[in-house]
Amino acid sequence: MEARTHIALVTIPVISHQVSILEFAKTLVNLYKNIFHVTCIIPTISNSLSISSKPFFDTLPSNIQCIYLPPTNFEDIIRNEVVLESQVQISVTRSMPLVRETLRSIISTSSNNMVALIVDAFAHEAHEFAKELNILSYTYFPCSAMVLSMCLYSSKLDETITCEYKDHPQPIEIPGCISVNGTDLPDSVQERTNVAYKLFLHRSKQLRLADGIIINTFLEMESKALKAISQNGILYGTTPNVYPIGPIIQTRTTIQKNKSKCLLWLDNQPPNSVLFISFGSGGTLSQDQINELALGLEFSNYKFLWVNVKPPNNKATATYLSNEEVDPLHFLPLGFLQRTRGQGLVMCDWAPQVEVLKHNAVGAFLTHCGWNSILESIMHGVSMIAWPLFAEQRSNAALVTNSLKIALRAKCNSKGIVEKEEVANLIKGVMEGLESEEIRRRVKKLQKFANCAMMEDGSSMKTLSMLALKWMGLGRPIEN
């Protein structure tokens, strides 16, 4: 009987986080075949997987097992209308007794060989269970090193800045990173008297509890931030070792019949001619913003593929933890679909994003700046229009526009709306002209670094191998 080295994961009920940590697990088990077994414990908020996420879980390798916990009740949290990060944090916290029980059940089996627990940053309470079980614990940080630096530095910022961050007159310095406007810090820090801010500070402090922080970025892209985190103990206090193992992106998508429509459409378009538009798994726009975006696409005269369109809502995260089913196409401007029939394709369905981005017809990506989407765009050398909506997405937008310079950023009017003229100008700017050529050159260069990092002798694979060998050394030998 084989006693494979066992790694346990604890993720959160947000599909982007689940995909990231499970793709990390797939990379590990594929790199060391027949050595590792991974169990992923998943808190849930409903009794079933969404249609868009089910194909991903169905294609996981046999040595990755998922355990879905019973749904937690957090309806009272939604009624309080706290920000998304706090909804997730509180719902995960309520799942912790079940996480502990599940871990104890796994480790009690005679054949178990568990050596490490890796938990999402929002599931930091689970580090305590690793200590109880006498195994190593790691935080999996599915965001940028810039955001990690900001989190680790948050206590210092809290001491030195007395006003609301959004009202700070100067850009705020983050060690190893570009300075950012206070309005570009995550949603959870925008109201310092709010429960969300207190949870953010607490979660950031808990990053120090782990034996290490595994982060989905790569050295060649964020070397200054990673260096600052590892060397600036005076700024941060005691910080665990940080292991950049990215870019980890979704490597395989099962394309259902209704999802192949967009790829077939792309097959009939000229190279680099299409703007791909997606606001992620939960992002929503107001009715006014839907109108302006649609009209801007139409006026630009550029081809476009707009997927995962949702009904309007004034709250950007309205559908993130919801399964409400309404036909969003009814909310598009009157006659828009007819007028743009030869110009674009609009879909309510979730598209196979990785396959779309690698398609040679795609010339640019209008994205909400979720970290997974940014990494996927970089891995496929696609320029971006940054249109952040919530959470840390504005920080990501600042990184890709002001630091990496691989994107143009949408500018809002005084009412927070990106007007149709701005939309059309952005599209033109990223699709043609000298500026677009410079952006494309930079993203293609970064693409080469990203792919090199994931090669056998690349920076990220060396880091992952170092971790894997350490875990293998802690496990029992495989029995014949």
CSV table of C-alpha atoms in Angstrom, one decimal, residues 271-276 359-365 381-383 430-431 440:
chain,number,residue,atom,x,y,z
A,271,PRO,CA,-5.8,38.3,-36.1
A,272,ASN,CA,-5.6,40.8,-33.2
A,273,SER,CA,-8.9,42.4,-34.2
A,274,VAL,CA,-11.2,41.5,-31.2
A,275,LEU,CA,-11.6,43.1,-27.8
A,276,PHE,CA,-12.5,40.5,-25.2
A,359,HIS,CA,-6.9,32.8,-29.6
A,360,ASN,CA,-5.0,34.8,-32.3
A,361,ALA,CA,-8.1,36.9,-33.0
A,362,VAL,CA,-8.0,38.5,-29.6
A,363,GLY,CA,-6.1,41.8,-29.6
A,364,ALA,CA,-6.8,43.1,-26.1
A,365,PHE,CA,-8.7,42.2,-22.9
A,381,GLY,CA,0.7,38.1,-24.1
A,382,VAL,CA,-2.6,40.1,-24.3
A,383,SER,CA,-2.7,43.9,-23.6
A,430,VAL,CA,-5.2,49.7,-26.8
A,431,MET,CA,-5.9,48.4,-30.3
A,440,ARG,CA,2.0,45.0,-26.6
